[in-house]
XYZ file of C-alpha atoms in Angstrom:
410
model
C -11.839 19.491 19.867
C -10.725 16.732 22.283
C -7.937 14.471 21.202
C -8.677 11.105 19.675
C -7.246 9.314 22.679
C -9.401 11.235 25.160
C -12.894 10.326 24.012
C -13.182 7.018 22.148
C -16.534 6.460 20.521
C -17.051 3.075 22.189
C -15.883 1.575 25.501
C -14.482 -1.408 23.586
C -12.901 -1.912 20.197
C -15.496 -2.963 17.635
C -13.433 -5.408 15.597
C -16.085 -6.039 12.899
C -15.914 -2.329 12.051
C -12.101 -2.460 12.033
C -12.191 -5.448 9.697
C -14.800 -3.825 7.443
C -12.503 -0.814 6.979
C -9.560 -3.138 6.304
C -11.634 -5.052 3.729
C -12.332 -1.745 1.982
C -8.567 -1.316 1.631
C -8.123 -4.881 0.372
C -10.824 -4.291 -2.240
C -9.136 -1.223 -3.731
C -5.778 -2.985 -3.448
C -7.104 -5.526 -5.928
C -7.116 -2.770 -8.554
C -3.332 -2.683 -8.223
C -2.803 -6.441 -8.393
C -5.226 -7.248 -11.206
C -3.203 -5.538 -13.941
C 0.252 -7.222 -14.097
C -0.903 -10.714 -15.112
C -3.707 -9.312 -17.310
C -1.416 -7.033 -19.332
C -0.581 -9.645 -22.011
C -4.300 -10.154 -22.682
C -4.946 -6.420 -22.681
C -2.141 -5.838 -25.152
C -3.204 -8.608 -27.526
C -6.929 -7.791 -27.452
C -6.702 -3.990 -27.533
C -3.497 -3.702 -29.515
C -1.665 -1.712 -26.842
C 1.979 -0.875 -27.353
C 4.524 -0.976 -24.531
C 4.106 2.694 -23.659
C 0.324 2.418 -23.470
C 0.570 -0.738 -21.369
C 2.967 1.090 -19.052
C 0.453 3.891 -18.539
C -2.322 1.411 -17.747
C -0.084 -0.191 -15.135
C 1.352 3.015 -13.652
C -1.724 5.270 -13.590
C -2.541 4.572 -9.926
C 1.031 5.278 -8.830
C 1.302 8.453 -10.913
C -1.927 9.850 -9.495
C -0.887 9.009 -5.919
C 2.465 10.766 -6.302
C 0.888 14.067 -7.265
C -2.419 13.995 -5.355
C -2.189 11.885 -2.172
C -1.848 14.813 0.221
C -4.685 16.654 -1.523
C -6.918 13.622 -1.109
C -5.982 13.450 2.568
C -7.015 17.065 3.108
C -10.226 16.521 1.133
C -11.093 13.568 3.366
C -10.949 15.881 6.366
C -13.525 18.191 4.807
C -15.801 15.549 3.308
C -15.600 13.068 6.156
C -13.706 9.785 6.191
C -16.795 7.580 5.897
C -18.133 9.457 2.877
C -14.647 9.384 1.357
C -14.310 5.615 1.752
C -17.808 4.851 0.474
C -17.323 7.230 -2.446
C -13.939 5.724 -3.276
C -15.320 2.193 -3.268
C -18.293 3.213 -5.398
C -16.112 5.096 -7.873
C -13.698 2.175 -8.192
C -16.529 -0.297 -8.737
C -18.180 1.922 -11.343
C -14.867 2.358 -13.171
C -14.227 -1.396 -13.203
C -17.695 -2.013 -14.626
C -17.295 0.745 -17.220
C -14.062 -0.904 -18.387
C -16.147 -3.881 -19.531
C -17.415 -1.650 -22.354
C -13.917 -0.847 -23.670
C -14.007 -1.534 -27.437
C -11.401 -3.672 -29.147
C -10.553 -0.924 -31.645
C -9.418 2.368 -30.144
C -10.233 1.361 -26.587
C -7.086 2.740 -24.960
C -8.487 6.203 -24.019
C -11.513 4.704 -22.252
C -9.391 2.057 -20.509
C -6.972 4.729 -19.301
C -9.867 6.884 -18.088
C -11.244 3.985 -16.056
C -7.782 3.379 -14.560
C -7.650 7.068 -13.598
C -11.025 6.734 -11.846
C -9.864 3.539 -10.122
C -6.787 5.433 -8.965
C -8.921 8.212 -7.502
C -11.047 5.640 -5.700
C -7.942 3.876 -4.434
C -6.525 7.119 -3.023
C -9.819 8.062 -1.386
C -9.966 4.787 0.541
C -6.223 4.656 1.284
C -6.084 8.066 2.973
C -9.455 7.907 4.771
C -9.571 4.273 5.913
C -7.250 4.750 8.928
C -9.573 7.402 10.374
C -12.420 4.864 10.340
C -10.265 2.325 12.138
C -9.224 4.920 14.724
C -12.879 5.718 15.384
C -13.814 2.043 15.863
C -10.837 1.081 18.039
C -10.014 1.850 21.646
C -6.802 3.854 22.198
C -5.047 0.775 23.581
C -5.859 -1.203 20.415
C -5.370 1.461 17.747
C -1.741 0.748 16.951
C -2.405 -2.934 16.341
C -5.651 -2.144 14.485
C -3.684 0.077 12.104
C -1.244 -2.790 11.701
C -4.228 -4.786 10.442
C -5.031 -1.917 8.084
C -1.457 -1.987 6.756
C -2.165 -5.405 5.205
C -4.566 -3.923 2.657
C -2.117 -3.462 -0.204
C -0.303 -6.842 -0.164
C -3.520 -8.666 0.685
C -5.520 -6.966 -2.073
C -2.811 -7.210 -4.715
C -2.033 -10.787 -3.692
C -5.715 -11.755 -3.859
C -6.020 -10.362 -7.381
C -2.831 -12.099 -8.486
C -4.013 -15.364 -6.940
C -7.353 -15.163 -8.746
C -5.795 -14.220 -12.087
C -4.731 -17.740 -13.164
C -8.226 -19.003 -12.337
C -10.211 -16.220 -14.011
C -8.112 -15.057 -16.974
C -8.072 -18.346 -18.961
C -11.847 -18.741 -18.686
C -13.258 -15.198 -18.586
C -10.421 -13.014 -19.839
C -9.410 -9.697 -18.341
C -13.035 -8.514 -18.328
C -13.926 -11.399 -16.023
C -11.203 -10.323 -13.597
C -12.448 -6.717 -13.703
C -15.976 -7.978 -13.000
C -14.813 -9.992 -9.982
C -12.979 -6.942 -8.669
C -16.089 -4.786 -9.051
C -18.087 -7.368 -7.097
C -15.587 -7.338 -4.227
C -15.630 -3.526 -4.185
C -19.425 -3.452 -3.922
C -19.391 -6.042 -1.125
C -16.787 -3.975 0.729
C -18.947 -0.893 0.281
C -21.924 -2.712 1.788
C -19.815 -3.933 4.726
C -18.540 -0.422 5.492
C -22.057 1.015 5.276
C -23.342 -1.668 7.645
C -20.758 -0.605 10.257
C -21.338 3.121 9.720
C -22.505 3.889 13.279
C -19.114 2.811 14.651
C -17.362 5.292 12.385
C -19.326 8.333 13.594
C -16.365 10.338 14.976
C -14.485 9.944 11.698
C -17.514 10.188 9.450
C -18.704 13.565 10.654
C -16.925 16.546 9.177
C -19.056 19.371 10.516
C -16.754 20.045 13.486
C -13.493 19.194 11.765
C -10.426 21.282 12.438
C -9.623 24.236 10.217
C -7.294 23.524 7.266
C -4.452 25.354 8.997
C -4.734 23.111 12.040
C -4.876 20.032 9.825
C -1.632 21.053 8.117
C 0.041 22.067 11.393
C 0.800 18.431 12.179
C 2.991 18.318 9.077
C 5.321 21.015 10.421
C 7.135 18.444 12.554
C 9.897 16.308 11.002
C 8.755 12.869 12.181
C 5.912 12.317 9.653
C 8.231 13.176 6.764
C 11.036 10.940 8.014
C 8.664 8.011 8.446
C 7.021 8.615 5.053
C 10.443 8.560 3.387
C 11.377 5.304 5.137
C 8.185 3.866 3.649
C 9.302 5.146 0.256
C 12.672 3.397 0.614
C 10.869 0.141 1.358
C 8.648 0.686 -1.702
C 11.763 0.861 -3.889
C 12.965 -2.510 -2.576
C 9.561 -4.151 -2.678
C 8.867 -3.003 -6.213
C 12.223 -4.387 -7.373
C 11.228 -7.695 -5.813
C 7.792 -7.708 -7.449
C 9.273 -6.935 -10.873
C 12.295 -9.217 -10.639
C 10.715 -12.424 -9.321
C 8.093 -13.038 -12.077
C 10.662 -12.166 -14.752
C 13.231 -14.506 -13.237
C 10.762 -17.371 -12.866
C 9.334 -17.032 -16.382
C 12.263 -15.975 -18.542
C 15.197 -17.590 -16.768
C 13.612 -20.678 -15.237
C 10.848 -21.312 -17.787
C 8.041 -21.861 -15.282
C 4.424 -21.844 -16.418
C 2.202 -18.812 -15.901
C 0.368 -20.634 -13.104
C 3.553 -21.322 -11.157
C 4.810 -17.783 -11.720
C 1.555 -16.364 -10.360
C 1.481 -18.756 -7.393
C 5.063 -18.176 -6.278
C 4.754 -14.423 -6.794
C 1.494 -14.375 -4.849
C 3.048 -16.285 -1.921
C 5.926 -13.817 -1.839
C 3.536 -10.855 -1.873
C 1.219 -12.300 0.790
C 4.198 -12.928 3.100
C 4.048 -9.185 3.714
C 0.669 -9.600 5.466
C 1.903 -11.443 8.601
C 4.813 -9.010 8.617
C 2.287 -6.164 8.835
C 0.601 -7.858 11.787
C 3.910 -8.466 13.553
C 4.830 -4.827 13.015
C 1.522 -3.705 14.494
C 2.025 -5.956 17.526
C 5.583 -4.661 18.107
C 4.454 -1.036 17.927
C 1.570 -1.901 20.241
C 4.162 -3.107 22.764
C 5.854 0.275 22.672
C 8.828 -0.377 20.383
C 10.126 2.811 18.784
C 8.954 3.167 15.180
C 12.230 4.643 14.021
C 14.219 1.850 15.630
C 11.905 -0.775 14.143
C 12.061 0.526 10.570
C 15.849 0.995 10.760
C 16.305 -2.631 11.814
C 13.867 -3.807 9.144
C 15.822 -1.957 6.457
C 19.059 -3.585 7.619
C 17.502 -7.035 7.217
C 15.744 -6.327 3.906
C 18.987 -4.937 2.517
C 20.791 -8.146 3.445
C 18.018 -10.243 1.888
C 18.358 -8.188 -1.293
C 22.064 -8.941 -1.470
C 21.204 -12.630 -1.302
C 18.328 -12.967 -3.752
C 20.122 -10.969 -6.446
C 23.204 -13.204 -6.133
C 23.580 -15.757 -8.946
C 25.899 -17.816 -6.708
C 23.057 -18.977 -4.450
C 20.698 -21.886 -5.272
C 17.212 -21.026 -6.516
C 15.458 -22.372 -3.429
C 17.462 -20.165 -1.101
C 16.989 -17.131 -3.334
C 13.232 -17.620 -3.314
C 13.269 -18.084 0.472
C 15.105 -14.764 0.763
C 12.412 -13.146 -1.412
C 9.717 -14.381 0.945
C 11.757 -13.376 4.001
C 12.321 -9.907 2.598
C 8.605 -9.441 1.986
C 7.776 -10.651 5.512
C 10.393 -8.485 7.245
C 9.591 -5.432 5.157
C 5.943 -5.778 6.136
C 6.689 -4.317 9.558
C 7.568 -0.969 7.935
C 4.068 -0.021 6.644
C 2.549 -1.070 9.972
C 4.996 1.034 11.962
C 4.633 4.066 9.706
C 0.855 4.022 9.237
C 0.146 3.611 12.946
C 2.085 6.804 13.697
C -0.866 8.915 12.557
C -2.935 8.187 15.668
C -0.048 9.247 17.913
C 0.846 12.419 16.025
C -2.689 13.581 15.164
C -5.008 15.524 17.444
C -8.176 15.179 15.369
C -9.491 13.021 12.485
C -8.581 15.618 9.851
C -4.923 15.445 10.896
C -5.028 11.657 10.534
C -6.188 12.105 6.947
C -3.432 14.646 6.249
C -0.793 12.342 7.736
C -2.026 9.386 5.727
C -1.829 11.521 2.599
C 1.834 12.281 3.289
C 2.553 8.614 4.070
C 0.850 7.509 0.859
C 2.727 10.134 -1.130
C 6.044 8.964 0.328
C 5.413 5.304 -0.436
C 4.236 5.950 -3.976
C 7.111 8.357 -4.627
C 9.520 5.537 -3.808
C 7.849 3.275 -6.333
C 7.602 6.066 -8.919
C 11.315 6.926 -8.673
C 12.453 3.336 -8.236
C 10.809 2.100 -11.436
C 12.912 4.038 -13.981
C 15.996 3.822 -11.767
C 15.894 0.020 -11.681
C 15.171 -0.134 -15.409
C 18.111 2.171 -16.162
C 20.574 0.200 -14.044
C 19.446 -3.161 -15.434
C 19.500 -1.923 -19.042
C 22.985 -0.416 -18.653
C 24.456 -3.573 -17.140
C 22.453 -6.154 -19.076
C 21.670 -8.197 -15.974
C 18.995 -8.123 -13.272
C 21.518 -8.602 -10.495
C 22.659 -4.997 -10.946
C 19.376 -3.887 -9.370
C 20.992 -4.723 -6.021
C 22.706 -1.327 -6.195
C 19.276 0.318 -6.183
C 17.779 -1.886 -3.474
C 20.924 -1.721 -1.355
C 21.052 2.054 -1.639
C 17.380 2.325 -0.707
C 17.925 0.067 2.311
C 20.903 2.147 3.460
C 18.887 5.358 3.165
C 16.031 3.650 4.997
C 18.372 2.804 7.886
C 19.615 6.400 8.082
C 16.079 7.827 7.967
C 14.886 5.310 10.560
C 17.699 6.251 12.933
C 16.871 9.930 12.433
C 13.220 9.194 13.243
C 14.320 7.280 16.348
C 16.376 10.281 17.473
C 13.386 12.583 16.989
C 11.142 10.199 18.923
C 13.601 10.088 21.815
C 13.738 13.887 21.922
C 9.953 14.078 21.991
C 9.762 11.593 24.858
C 12.428 13.510 26.774
C 10.596 16.806 26.211
C 7.323 15.283 27.392
C 8.939 14.087 30.609
């Protein structure tokens, strides 16, 4: 099979198809962002305890940790287009089924729908980049995947931004219904652009499983995936800390908490685009993520410091989200450079997704343990600072590998 760079499907990048694939990611990202602000309503209406609420919130992450690579390999066999359309359809169906959750004893059904939403999320997350690669020219692919990298903050931020508008009037079921509508619209948009995804959508001539896994024998994908995981630890600490700080320590209303948290989360989106543009200009991914981790680590030291004024601490939160946004863009765009066929892109995206979700999965109890032992949120800086330091080391190692590969090629 020819390499992706050798035979692009179109002589020019078809940006509507790129955007349609990115919208598919944003739609499933809403399933992540719709839960945090809806949890109080879910708990009061369905009588969920803290453990049950935790499972509702963490189901997507838990599934991704154990199954992301498997989903990536499945996408290579099924075809990326079928995988994305199926993931969107499954997520929409699960969101609609959740509307039937009964008040008494509804936890099992709610958890089952979250499991299905998680499967749909994974299907789109690992297969979407292959669609973008098929619709973009080689010269534009790195930036196009930077656009794709916005899906999680944009989707989660959109859901969080809509929550204060929908929850008071329509409850959590109204928010689930809105999410299902967006998922169905995204499905229609992807289907409309299906002809531009032909190289990624066809699986009949895909590489054998052994060849798909061969790309994972090199160290660079693993190093980059782990740098993504170290950013996930820091970002999750930020997402958890900021709403708690604003509500419990500063007494802000739910609307202000949602707005300020949403702004912080959405600041990651322009960071994704900047990261895509820098990679497009040829900046080393390892060097870029190492520098980003240095800066996010310094921001973490600042926003967890009680000595700084609130305005500056919030500005550091936004800055950290913006700077950290270059990391997903740099990491996700590596798949089109390392892969030699669409199936390898899916496998690489599975590893990247597994690395990012592993960081969040490990970081959650670690942050909780440190904060509980010390009795103050500021102690979480030891977790975020450690993650940033590891991210710098992993980024430098990735840079060294990249330099060796360039030297070997020359």
